[in-house]
PDB file of C-alpha atoms in Angstrom:
ATOM      1  CA  UNK A 991       0.000   0.000   0.000  1.00  0.00           C
ATOM      2  CA  UNK A 992       1.568   3.342  -1.040  1.00  0.00           C
ATOM      3  CA  UNK A 993       1.420   6.395   1.205  1.00  0.00           C
ATOM      4  CA  UNK A 994      -1.483   8.013  -0.686  1.00  0.00           C
ATOM      5  CA  UNK A 995      -3.634   4.890  -0.453  1.00  0.00           C
ATOM      6  CA  UNK A 996      -2.682   4.503   3.208  1.00  0.00           C
ATOM      7  CA  UNK A 997      -3.718   8.064   4.101  1.00  0.00           C
ATOM      8  CA  UNK A 998      -6.907   7.762   2.028  1.00  0.00           C
ATOM      9  CA  UNK A 999      -7.775   4.498   3.782  1.00  0.00           C
ATOM     10  CA  UNK A1000      -7.123   5.896   7.269  1.00  0.00           C
ATOM     11  CA  UNK A1001      -9.262   8.962   6.575  1.00  0.00           C
ATOM     12  CA  UNK A1002     -12.023   6.825   5.059  1.00  0.00           C
ATOM     13  CA  UNK A1003     -11.999   4.446   8.034  1.00  0.00           C
ATOM     14  CA  UNK A1004     -12.107   7.333  10.508  1.00  0.00           C
ATOM     15  CA  UNK A1005     -14.957   9.082   8.713  1.00  0.00           C
ATOM     16  CA  UNK A1006     -16.949   5.853   8.412  1.00  0.00           C
ATOM     17  CA  UNK A1007     -16.424   5.082  12.114  1.00  0.00           C
ATOM     18  CA  UNK A1008     -17.584   8.573  13.129  1.00  0.00           C
ATOM     19  CA  UNK A1009     -20.762   8.755  11.046  1.00  0.00           C
ATOM     20  CA  UNK A1010     -21.643   5.114  11.616  1.00  0.00           C
ATOM     21  CA  UNK A1011     -21.555   5.674  15.382  1.00  0.00           C
ATOM     22  CA  UNK A1012     -23.601   8.888  15.525  1.00  0.00           C
ATOM     23  CA  UNK A1013     -26.522   7.028  17.137  1.00  0.00           C
ATOM     24  CA  UNK A1014     -24.152   5.603  19.724  1.00  0.00           C
ATOM     25  CA  UNK A1015     -22.802   9.107  20.432  1.00  0.00           C
ATOM     26  CA  UNK A1016     -26.323  10.427  21.029  1.00  0.00           C
ATOM     27  CA  UNK A1017     -27.040   7.591  23.485  1.00  0.00           C
ATOM     28  CA  UNK A1018     -23.726   8.265  25.234  1.00  0.00           C
ATOM     29  CA  UNK A1019     -24.495  11.988  25.526  1.00  0.00           C
ATOM     30  CA  UNK A1020     -27.952  11.371  27.005  1.00  0.00           C
ATOM     31  CA  UNK A1021     -26.627   8.967  29.639  1.00  0.00           C
ATOM     32  CA  UNK A1022     -23.576  11.150  30.389  1.00  0.00           C
ATOM     33  CA  UNK A1023     -25.859  14.141  31.040  1.00  0.00           C
ATOM     34  CA  UNK A1024     -27.234  12.280  34.098  1.00  0.00           C
ATOM     35  CA  UNK A1025     -23.778  11.496  35.518  1.00  0.00           C
ATOM     36  CA  UNK A1026     -21.526  13.425  37.859  1.00  0.00           C
ATOM     37  CA  UNK A1027     -18.576  15.412  36.504  1.00  0.00           C
ATOM     38  CA  UNK A1028     -16.196  12.825  37.946  1.00  0.00           C
ATOM     39  CA  UNK A1029     -18.123  10.007  36.248  1.00  0.00           C
ATOM     40  CA  UNK A1030     -17.978  11.781  32.874  1.00  0.00           C
ATOM     41  CA  UNK A1031     -14.213  12.280  33.185  1.00  0.00           C
ATOM     42  CA  UNK A1032     -13.773   8.632  34.147  1.00  0.00           C
ATOM     43  CA  UNK A1033     -15.777   7.541  31.115  1.00  0.00           C
ATOM     44  CA  UNK A1034     -13.833   9.779  28.751  1.00  0.00           C
ATOM     45  CA  UNK A1035     -10.438   8.475  29.901  1.00  0.00           C
ATOM     46  CA  UNK A1036     -11.088   4.771  30.511  1.00  0.00           C
ATOM     47  CA  UNK A1037     -13.906   4.626  27.968  1.00  0.00           C
ATOM     48  CA  UNK A1038     -11.648   5.847  25.175  1.00  0.00           C
ATOM     49  CA  UNK A1039      -8.929   3.437  26.287  1.00  0.00           C
ATOM     50  CA  UNK A1040     -11.374   0.526  26.250  1.00  0.00           C
ATOM     51  CA  UNK A1041     -13.193   1.506  23.028  1.00  0.00           C
ATOM     52  CA  UNK A1042     -10.076   2.281  20.992  1.00  0.00           C
ATOM     53  CA  UNK A1043      -7.555  -0.281  22.171  1.00  0.00           C
ATOM     54  CA  UNK A1044      -9.674  -3.174  23.453  1.00  0.00           C
ATOM     55  CA  UNK A1045     -12.916  -3.315  21.440  1.00  0.00           C
ATOM     56  CA  UNK A1046     -11.583  -2.061  18.112  1.00  0.00           C
ATOM     57  CA  UNK A1047      -8.381  -4.031  18.588  1.00  0.00           C
ATOM     58  CA  UNK A1048      -9.977  -7.253  19.801  1.00  0.00           C
ATOM     59  CA  UNK A1049     -12.763  -7.553  17.223  1.00  0.00           C
ATOM     60  CA  UNK A1050     -10.525  -7.528  14.107  1.00  0.00           C
ATOM     61  CA  UNK A1051      -8.265 -10.116  15.749  1.00  0.00           C
ATOM     62  CA  UNK A1052     -11.255 -12.386  16.521  1.00  0.00           C
ATOM     63  CA  UNK A1053     -12.521 -11.978  12.952  1.00  0.00           C
ATOM     64  CA  UNK A1054      -9.121 -12.932  11.495  1.00  0.00           C
ATOM     65  CA  UNK A1055      -8.924 -15.924  13.844  1.00  0.00           C
ATOM     66  CA  UNK A1056     -12.422 -17.154  12.901  1.00  0.00           C
ATOM     67  CA  UNK A1057     -11.779 -16.588   9.192  1.00  0.00           C
ATOM     68  CA  UNK A1058      -8.427 -18.423   9.236  1.00  0.00           C
ATOM     69  CA  UNK A1059      -8.831 -20.890  12.160  1.00  0.00           C
ATOM     70  CA  UNK A1060      -5.655 -22.714  11.186  1.00  0.00           C
ATOM     71  CA  UNK A1061      -3.633 -19.790  12.536  1.00  0.00           C
ATOM     72  CA  UNK A1062      -4.891 -20.346  16.083  1.00  0.00           C
ATOM     73  CA  UNK A1063      -5.517 -17.506  18.578  1.00  0.00           C
ATOM     74  CA  UNK A1064      -1.835 -16.642  19.057  1.00  0.00           C
ATOM     75  CA  UNK A1065      -1.099 -17.034  15.366  1.00  0.00           C
ATOM     76  CA  UNK A1066      -3.963 -14.673  14.549  1.00  0.00           C
ATOM     77  CA  UNK A1067      -2.380 -11.986  16.728  1.00  0.00           C
ATOM     78  CA  UNK A1068       1.049 -12.324  15.154  1.00  0.00           C
ATOM     79  CA  UNK A1069      -0.481 -12.647  11.677  1.00  0.00           C
ATOM     80  CA  UNK A1070      -2.140  -9.248  11.945  1.00  0.00           C
ATOM     81  CA  UNK A1071       1.293  -7.628  12.311  1.00  0.00           C
ATOM     82  CA  UNK A1072       3.272 -10.072  10.190  1.00  0.00           C
ATOM     83  CA  UNK A1073       4.929  -9.449   6.837  1.00  0.00           C
ATOM     84  CA  UNK A1074       5.370 -13.170   6.213  1.00  0.00           C
ATOM     85  CA  UNK A1075       4.199 -13.844   2.615  1.00  0.00           C
ATOM     86  CA  UNK A1076       2.809 -17.248   3.636  1.00  0.00           C
ATOM     87  CA  UNK A1077       0.625 -15.633   6.302  1.00  0.00           C
ATOM     88  CA  UNK A1078      -0.518 -12.895   3.926  1.00  0.00           C
ATOM     89  CA  UNK A1079      -1.418 -15.538   1.343  1.00  0.00           C
ATOM     90  CA  UNK A1080      -3.433 -17.527   3.909  1.00  0.00           C
ATOM     91  CA  UNK A1081      -5.405 -14.427   4.923  1.00  0.00           C
ATOM     92  CA  UNK A1082      -5.957 -13.382   1.288  1.00  0.00           C
ATOM     93  CA  UNK A1083      -7.220 -16.839   0.352  1.00  0.00           C
ATOM     94  CA  UNK A1084      -9.704 -16.798   3.252  1.00  0.00           C
ATOM     95  CA  UNK A1085     -10.701 -13.172   2.675  1.00  0.00           C
ATOM     96  CA  UNK A1086     -13.656 -13.970   0.349  1.00  0.00           C
ATOM     97  CA  UNK A1087     -15.369 -15.866   3.199  1.00  0.00           C
ATOM     98  CA  UNK A1088     -14.940 -12.868   5.492  1.00  0.00           C
ATOM     99  CA  UNK A1089     -16.084 -10.467   2.787  1.00  0.00           C
ATOM    100  CA  UNK A1090     -19.210 -12.470   1.954  1.00  0.00           C
ATOM    101  CA  UNK A1091     -20.247 -12.604   5.634  1.00  0.00           C
ATOM    102  CA  UNK A1092     -19.485  -8.947   6.313  1.00  0.00           C
ATOM    103  CA  UNK A1093     -21.137  -7.900   3.047  1.00  0.00           C
ATOM    104  CA  UNK A1094     -24.384  -9.665   3.911  1.00  0.00           C
ATOM    105  CA  UNK A1095     -24.272  -8.186   7.424  1.00  0.00           C
ATOM    106  CA  UNK A1096     -23.949  -4.647   6.050  1.00  0.00           C
ATOM    107  CA  UNK A1097     -26.646  -5.106   3.396  1.00  0.00           C
ATOM    108  CA  UNK A1098     -29.050  -6.425   6.040  1.00  0.00           C
ATOM    109  CA  UNK A1099     -28.156  -3.453   8.227  1.00  0.00           C
ATOM    110  CA  UNK A1100     -28.988  -1.037   5.404  1.00  0.00           C
ATOM    111  CA  UNK A1101     -32.302  -2.675   4.528  1.00  0.00           C
ATOM    112  CA  UNK A1102     -33.315  -2.775   8.206  1.00  0.00           C
ATOM    113  CA  UNK A1103     -32.736   0.977   8.385  1.00  0.00           C
ATOM    114  CA  UNK A1104     -34.501   1.593   5.063  1.00  0.00           C
ATOM    115  CA  UNK A1105     -37.614  -0.465   5.841  1.00  0.00           C
ATOM    116  CA  UNK A1106     -37.936  -0.581   9.633  1.00  0.00           C
ATOM    117  CA  UNK A1107     -36.152   2.201  11.523  1.00  0.00           C
ATOM    118  CA  UNK A1108     -37.437   5.706  12.150  1.00  0.00           C
ATOM    119  CA  UNK A1109     -35.471   8.268  10.158  1.00  0.00           C
ATOM    120  CA  UNK A1110     -35.305  11.754   8.723  1.00  0.00           C
ATOM    121  CA  UNK A1111     -36.212  11.385   5.069  1.00  0.00           C
ATOM    122  CA  UNK A1112     -33.237  12.608   3.062  1.00  0.00           C
ATOM    123  CA  UNK A1113     -34.380  11.184  -0.291  1.00  0.00           C
ATOM    124  CA  UNK A1114     -37.889  10.820  -1.691  1.00  0.00           C
ATOM    125  CA  UNK A1115     -37.949   7.042  -1.869  1.00  0.00           C
ATOM    126  CA  UNK A1116     -37.211   6.636   1.867  1.00  0.00           C
ATOM    127  CA  UNK A1117     -40.755   7.570   2.913  1.00  0.00           C
ATOM    128  CA  UNK A1118     -42.147   4.942   0.547  1.00  0.00           C
ATOM    129  CA  UNK A1119     -39.929   2.154   1.887  1.00  0.00           C
ATOM    130  CA  UNK A1120     -40.685   3.105   5.503  1.00  0.00           C
ATOM    131  CA  UNK A1121     -44.340   2.300   4.808  1.00  0.00           C
ATOM    132  CA  UNK A1122     -43.395  -1.165   3.520  1.00  0.00           C
ATOM    133  CA  UNK A1123     -41.672  -2.497   6.669  1.00  0.00           C
ATOM    134  CA  UNK A1124     -43.342  -5.891   6.316  1.00  0.00           C
ATOM    135  CA  UNK A1125     -41.243  -6.451   3.163  1.00  0.00           C
ATOM    136  CA  UNK A1126     -37.945  -6.230   5.055  1.00  0.00           C
ATOM    137  CA  UNK A1127     -37.768  -9.979   5.717  1.00  0.00           C
ATOM    138  CA  UNK A1128     -38.748 -10.830   2.153  1.00  0.00           C
ATOM    139  CA  UNK A1129     -36.003  -8.582   0.744  1.00  0.00           C
ATOM    140  CA  UNK A1130     -33.189  -9.793   3.006  1.00  0.00           C
ATOM    141  CA  UNK A1131     -34.138 -13.467   2.634  1.00  0.00           C
ATOM    142  CA  UNK A1132     -34.206 -13.035  -1.158  1.00  0.00           C
ATOM    143  CA  UNK A1133     -30.789 -11.321  -1.114  1.00  0.00           C
ATOM    144  CA  UNK A1134     -29.355 -14.106   1.049  1.00  0.00           C
ATOM    145  CA  UNK A1135     -30.823 -16.843  -1.154  1.00  0.00           C
ATOM    146  CA  UNK A1136     -29.420 -15.233  -4.304  1.00  0.00           C
ATOM    147  CA  UNK A1137     -25.933 -14.748  -2.818  1.00  0.00           C
ATOM    148  CA  UNK A1138     -25.874 -18.337  -1.545  1.00  0.00           C
ATOM    149  CA  UNK A1139     -26.958 -19.588  -4.979  1.00  0.00           C
ATOM    150  CA  UNK A1140     -24.173 -17.612  -6.679  1.00  0.00           C
ATOM    151  CA  UNK A1141     -21.627 -18.656  -4.032  1.00  0.00           C
ATOM    152  CA  UNK A1142     -22.308 -22.372  -4.437  1.00  0.00           C
ATOM    153  CA  UNK A1143     -21.212 -22.080  -8.066  1.00  0.00           C
ATOM    154  CA  UNK A1144     -17.892 -20.490  -7.059  1.00  0.00           C
ATOM    155  CA  UNK A1145     -16.987 -21.715  -3.577  1.00  0.00           C
ATOM    156  CA  UNK A1146     -19.350 -23.351  -1.028  1.00  0.00           C
ATOM    157  CA  UNK A1147     -17.409 -21.651   1.778  1.00  0.00           C
ATOM    158  CA  UNK A1148     -18.705 -18.298   0.517  1.00  0.00           C
ATOM    159  CA  UNK A1149     -22.261 -19.513   1.086  1.00  0.00           C
ATOM    160  CA  UNK A1150     -21.332 -20.482   4.642  1.00  0.00           C
ATOM    161  CA  UNK A1151     -19.813 -17.036   5.202  1.00  0.00           C
ATOM    162  CA  UNK A1152     -23.029 -15.396   3.972  1.00  0.00           C
ATOM    163  CA  UNK A1153     -25.115 -17.517   6.359  1.00  0.00           C
ATOM    164  CA  UNK A1154     -22.841 -16.522   9.269  1.00  0.00           C
ATOM    165  CA  UNK A1155     -23.190 -12.858   8.301  1.00  0.00           C
ATOM    166  CA  UNK A1156     -26.994 -13.113   8.327  1.00  0.00           C
ATOM    167  CA  UNK A1157     -26.980 -14.845  11.717  1.00  0.00           C
ATOM    168  CA  UNK A1158     -24.591 -12.234  13.140  1.00  0.00           C
ATOM    169  CA  UNK A1159     -26.874  -9.422  11.981  1.00  0.00           C
ATOM    170  CA  UNK A1160     -29.936 -10.752  13.815  1.00  0.00           C
ATOM    171  CA  UNK A1161     -27.899 -11.466  16.964  1.00  0.00           C
ATOM    172  CA  UNK A1162     -26.391  -7.974  17.047  1.00  0.00           C
ATOM    173  CA  UNK A1163     -29.679  -6.284  16.146  1.00  0.00           C
ATOM    174  CA  UNK A1164     -31.464  -8.134  18.951  1.00  0.00           C
ATOM    175  CA  UNK A1165     -28.767  -7.075  21.387  1.00  0.00           C
ATOM    176  CA  UNK A1166     -29.044  -3.430  20.300  1.00  0.00           C
ATOM    177  CA  UNK A1167     -32.809  -3.403  20.782  1.00  0.00           C
ATOM    178  CA  UNK A1168     -32.405  -4.860  24.277  1.00  0.00           C
ATOM    179  CA  UNK A1169     -29.693  -2.331  25.145  1.00  0.00           C
ATOM    180  CA  UNK A1170     -31.805   0.609  23.970  1.00  0.00           C
ATOM    181  CA  UNK A1171     -34.626  -0.533  26.264  1.00  0.00           C
ATOM    182  CA  UNK A1172     -32.174  -0.626  29.169  1.00  0.00           C
ATOM    183  CA  UNK A1173     -31.207   2.967  28.421  1.00  0.00           C
ATOM    184  CA  UNK A1174     -34.612   4.211  29.615  1.00  0.00           C
ATOM    185  CA  UNK A1175     -34.086   2.506  32.970  1.00  0.00           C
ATOM    186  CA  UNK A1176     -30.620   4.037  33.362  1.00  0.00           C
ATOM    187  CA  UNK A1177     -31.961   7.546  32.828  1.00  0.00           C
ATOM    188  CA  UNK A1178     -34.164   7.199  35.909  1.00  0.00           C
ATOM    189  CA  UNK A1179     -32.838   8.608  39.226  1.00  0.00           C
ATOM    190  CA  UNK A1180     -30.967   6.272  41.579  1.00  0.00           C
ATOM    191  CA  UNK A1181     -28.657   4.542  39.088  1.00  0.00           C
ATOM    192  CA  UNK A1182     -24.954   4.674  39.949  1.00  0.00           C
ATOM    193  CA  UNK A1183     -22.373   6.195  37.610  1.00  0.00           C
ATOM    194  CA  UNK A1184     -20.548   2.863  37.548  1.00  0.00           C
ATOM    195  CA  UNK A1185     -23.597   1.007  36.205  1.00  0.00           C
ATOM    196  CA  UNK A1186     -24.071   3.686  33.532  1.00  0.00           C
ATOM    197  CA  UNK A1187     -20.426   3.487  32.458  1.00  0.00           C
ATOM    198  CA  UNK A1188     -20.676  -0.303  32.243  1.00  0.00           C
ATOM    199  CA  UNK A1189     -23.809   0.035  30.104  1.00  0.00           C
ATOM    200  CA  UNK A1190     -22.114   2.548  27.782  1.00  0.00           C
ATOM    201  CA  UNK A1191     -19.139   0.248  27.256  1.00  0.00           C
ATOM    202  CA  UNK A1192     -21.340  -2.749  26.509  1.00  0.00           C
ATOM    203  CA  UNK A1193     -23.510  -0.897  24.001  1.00  0.00           C
ATOM    204  CA  UNK A1194     -20.377   0.599  22.414  1.00  0.00           C
ATOM    205  CA  UNK A1195     -19.139  -2.943  21.819  1.00  0.00           C
ATOM    206  CA  UNK A1196     -22.403  -3.789  20.030  1.00  0.00           C
ATOM    207  CA  UNK A1197     -22.340  -0.660  17.872  1.00  0.00           C
ATOM    208  CA  UNK A1198     -18.661  -1.162  16.999  1.00  0.00           C
ATOM    209  CA  UNK A1199     -19.414  -4.444  15.176  1.00  0.00           C
ATOM    210  CA  UNK A1200     -20.845  -2.491  12.213  1.00  0.00           C
ATOM    211  CA  UNK A1201     -17.771  -0.285  11.964  1.00  0.00           C
ATOM    212  CA  UNK A1202     -15.261  -3.118  12.287  1.00  0.00           C
ATOM    213  CA  UNK A1203     -16.960  -5.290   9.675  1.00  0.00           C
ATOM    214  CA  UNK A1204     -17.338  -2.338   7.332  1.00  0.00           C
ATOM    215  CA  UNK A1205     -13.642  -1.577   7.770  1.00  0.00           C
ATOM    216  CA  UNK A1206     -12.700  -4.746   5.900  1.00  0.00           C
ATOM    217  CA  UNK A1207     -14.175  -3.146   2.767  1.00  0.00           C
ATOM    218  CA  UNK A1208     -11.356  -0.596   2.999  1.00  0.00           C
ATOM    219  CA  UNK A1209      -8.460  -2.950   3.786  1.00  0.00           C
ATOM    220  CA  UNK A1210      -7.547  -6.402   5.108  1.00  0.00           C
ATOM    221  CA  UNK A1211      -4.691  -4.897   7.132  1.00  0.00           C
ATOM    222  CA  UNK A1212      -5.738  -5.167  10.787  1.00  0.00           C
ATOM    223  CA  UNK A1213      -3.193  -2.575  12.051  1.00  0.00           C
ATOM    224  CA  UNK A1214      -4.606  -0.084   9.534  1.00  0.00           C
ATOM    225  CA  UNK A1215      -8.158  -0.900  10.659  1.00  0.00           C
ATOM    226  CA  UNK A1216      -7.212  -0.449  14.316  1.00  0.00           C
ATOM    227  CA  UNK A1217      -5.555   2.890  13.568  1.00  0.00           C
ATOM    228  CA  UNK A1218      -8.385   4.260  11.396  1.00  0.00           C
ATOM    229  CA  UNK A1219     -11.260   3.029  13.568  1.00  0.00           C
ATOM    230  CA  UNK A1220      -9.414   4.013  16.731  1.00  0.00           C
ATOM    231  CA  UNK A1221      -8.898   7.559  15.461  1.00  0.00           C
ATOM    232  CA  UNK A1222     -12.581   7.800  14.523  1.00  0.00           C
ATOM    233  CA  UNK A1223     -13.668   6.452  17.931  1.00  0.00           C
ATOM    234  CA  UNK A1224     -11.406   8.947  19.715  1.00  0.00           C
ATOM    235  CA  UNK A1225     -12.805  11.918  17.771  1.00  0.00           C
ATOM    236  CA  UNK A1226     -16.370  10.735  18.350  1.00  0.00           C
ATOM    237  CA  UNK A1227     -15.839  10.457  22.111  1.00  0.00           C
ATOM    238  CA  UNK A1228     -14.664  14.071  22.216  1.00  0.00           C
ATOM    239  CA  UNK A1229     -17.681  15.196  20.189  1.00  0.00           C
ATOM    240  CA  UNK A1230     -19.982  13.266  22.523  1.00  0.00           C
ATOM    241  CA  UNK A1231     -19.325  15.662  25.375  1.00  0.00           C
ATOM    242  CA  UNK A1232     -18.562  18.945  23.632  1.00  0.00           C
ATOM    243  CA  UNK A1233     -20.640  19.181  20.454  1.00  0.00           C
ATOM    244  CA  UNK A1234     -23.357  16.514  20.410  1.00  0.00           C
ATOM    245  CA  UNK A1235     -26.184  19.091  20.103  1.00  0.00           C
ATOM    246  CA  UNK A1236     -24.437  20.566  17.079  1.00  0.00           C
ATOM    247  CA  UNK A1237     -24.095  17.121  15.525  1.00  0.00           C
ATOM    248  CA  UNK A1238     -27.829  16.505  16.011  1.00  0.00           C
ATOM    249  CA  UNK A1239     -28.540  19.517  13.783  1.00  0.00           C
ATOM    250  CA  UNK A1240     -27.072  17.625  10.831  1.00  0.00           C
ATOM    251  CA  UNK A1241     -30.221  15.580  10.394  1.00  0.00           C
ATOM    252  CA  UNK A1242     -29.094  13.493   7.439  1.00  0.00           C
ATOM    253  CA  UNK A1243     -25.708  12.260   8.687  1.00  0.00           C
ATOM    254  CA  UNK A1244     -27.344   8.955   9.611  1.00  0.00           C
ATOM    255  CA  UNK A1245     -28.642   8.671   6.041  1.00  0.00           C
ATOM    256  CA  UNK A1246     -25.107   9.181   4.765  1.00  0.00           C
ATOM    257  CA  UNK A1247     -23.840   6.491   7.106  1.00  0.00           C
ATOM    258  CA  UNK A1248     -26.430   3.963   5.955  1.00  0.00           C
ATOM    259  CA  UNK A1249     -25.935   4.577   2.230  1.00  0.00           C
ATOM    260  CA  UNK A1250     -22.205   4.175   2.852  1.00  0.00           C
ATOM    261  CA  UNK A1251     -22.997   0.868   4.574  1.00  0.00           C
ATOM    262  CA  UNK A1252     -24.970  -0.217   1.501  1.00  0.00           C
ATOM    263  CA  UNK A1253     -22.162   0.564  -0.935  1.00  0.00           C
ATOM    264  CA  UNK A1254     -19.495  -0.999   1.285  1.00  0.00           C
ATOM    265  CA  UNK A1255     -21.577  -4.162   1.662  1.00  0.00           C
ATOM    266  CA  UNK A1256     -22.041  -4.323  -2.101  1.00  0.00           C
ATOM    267  CA  UNK A1257     -18.306  -3.833  -2.687  1.00  0.00           C
ATOM    268  CA  UNK A1258     -17.512  -6.638  -0.237  1.00  0.00           C
ATOM    269  CA  UNK A1259     -19.876  -9.076  -1.925  1.00  0.00           C
ATOM    270  CA  UNK A1260     -18.569  -8.226  -5.390  1.00  0.00           C
ATOM    271  CA  UNK A1261     -15.012  -8.668  -4.128  1.00  0.00           C
ATOM    272  CA  UNK A1262     -15.906 -12.005  -2.531  1.00  0.00           C
ATOM    273  CA  UNK A1263     -17.383 -13.182  -5.835  1.00  0.00           C
ATOM    274  CA  UNK A1264     -14.183 -12.252  -7.675  1.00  0.00           C
ATOM    275  CA  UNK A1265     -14.873  -8.780  -9.077  1.00  0.00           C
ATOM    276  CA  UNK A1266     -11.560  -7.360  -7.803  1.00  0.00           C
ATOM    277  CA  UNK A1267     -12.660  -3.875  -6.704  1.00  0.00           C
ATOM    278  CA  UNK A1268      -9.705  -1.435  -6.286  1.00  0.00           C
ATOM    279  CA  UNK A1269      -8.981  -0.521  -2.649  1.00  0.00           C
ATOM    280  CA  UNK A1270      -9.403   3.222  -3.216  1.00  0.00           C
ATOM    281  CA  UNK A1271     -13.038   2.853  -4.266  1.00  0.00           C
ATOM    282  CA  UNK A1272     -14.371   2.362  -0.702  1.00  0.00           C
ATOM    283  CA  UNK A1273     -12.954   5.564   0.845  1.00  0.00           C
ATOM    284  CA  UNK A1274     -13.854   7.651  -2.218  1.00  0.00           C
ATOM    285  CA  UNK A1275     -17.468   6.448  -2.164  1.00  0.00           C
ATOM    286  CA  UNK A1276     -17.641   7.089   1.587  1.00  0.00           C
ATOM    287  CA  UNK A1277     -16.387  10.662   1.169  1.00  0.00           C
ATOM    288  CA  UNK A1278     -18.825  11.363  -1.673  1.00  0.00           C
ATOM    289  CA  UNK A1279     -21.888   9.885   0.026  1.00  0.00           C
ATOM    290  CA  UNK A1280     -21.222  11.463   3.429  1.00  0.00           C
ATOM    291  CA  UNK A1281     -20.311  14.770   1.791  1.00  0.00           C
ATOM    292  CA  UNK A1282     -23.602  14.836  -0.107  1.00  0.00           C
ATOM    293  CA  UNK A1283     -25.727  14.255   3.003  1.00  0.00           C
ATOM    294  CA  UNK A1284     -23.600  16.654   5.057  1.00  0.00           C
ATOM    295  CA  UNK A1285     -24.278  19.442   2.555  1.00  0.00           C
ATOM    296  CA  UNK A1286     -27.931  18.455   2.368  1.00  0.00           C
ATOM    297  CA  UNK A1287     -28.137  18.780   6.166  1.00  0.00           C
ATOM    298  CA  UNK A1288     -26.636  22.264   6.042  1.00  0.00           C
ATOM    299  CA  UNK A1289     -29.216  23.387   3.487  1.00  0.00           C
ATOM    300  CA  UNK A1290     -32.161  22.163   5.593  1.00  0.00           C
TER     301      UNK A1290
END
């Protein structure tokens, strides 16, 4: 990776992490507003340490380990920082399985937002799809069936990866819904700062899955993912306390995040099926999509 691609990838990863976690930042800000000053400082210091170095460092390692189980847990750690051609070849050969699973996960995430979730309508068609929420399961099951059918012609392992991605989506989505219900209880008087901090760290782990999986559309280099996602998480934590009300005024940032998710998921699936998408495409698309919805937010 040359220096230009590296910088472009880092910036793309950071931007994607920030906009993809806007909802998480809003939840954090609401809970933090009920905490003492000491509790907020504790969260900012230890929370950033945990979110950047533990969650966003641990998840890519686990994903590499699961994708290439032959490396083993220790081998997966060393492989992420290794320049050994044999290791790089092993990861590259297993990458399509990872990309098919992550691609399905991101496409499901986009369609869930498009059909089911409440949103500010940034484009005309969004209002129409929001009235057709019952079709969400038909659409995602059809997408999964088609990808599995294509995958079986190329490599059966790709079909398995797609099935894992679908299962992971419903597990994570169920966890998010449960966590958001718990948020209402935490906002009531009598809850300790420690319990709120623990809740924020747990929900951050759930929200970070989207960002980590999406990061593999930018690069397969785990150190680069850790650096880019970590930088984005750090910036977002600072915005959580200082400028969250300003961020809320940009009503269509979430739309930009979800259309980015759609394109990244599509790129991953095409890559998994052998299309060979250039690495610079993902960050460029992210910049363009987010930039469009950022400007649209400023005009409204």
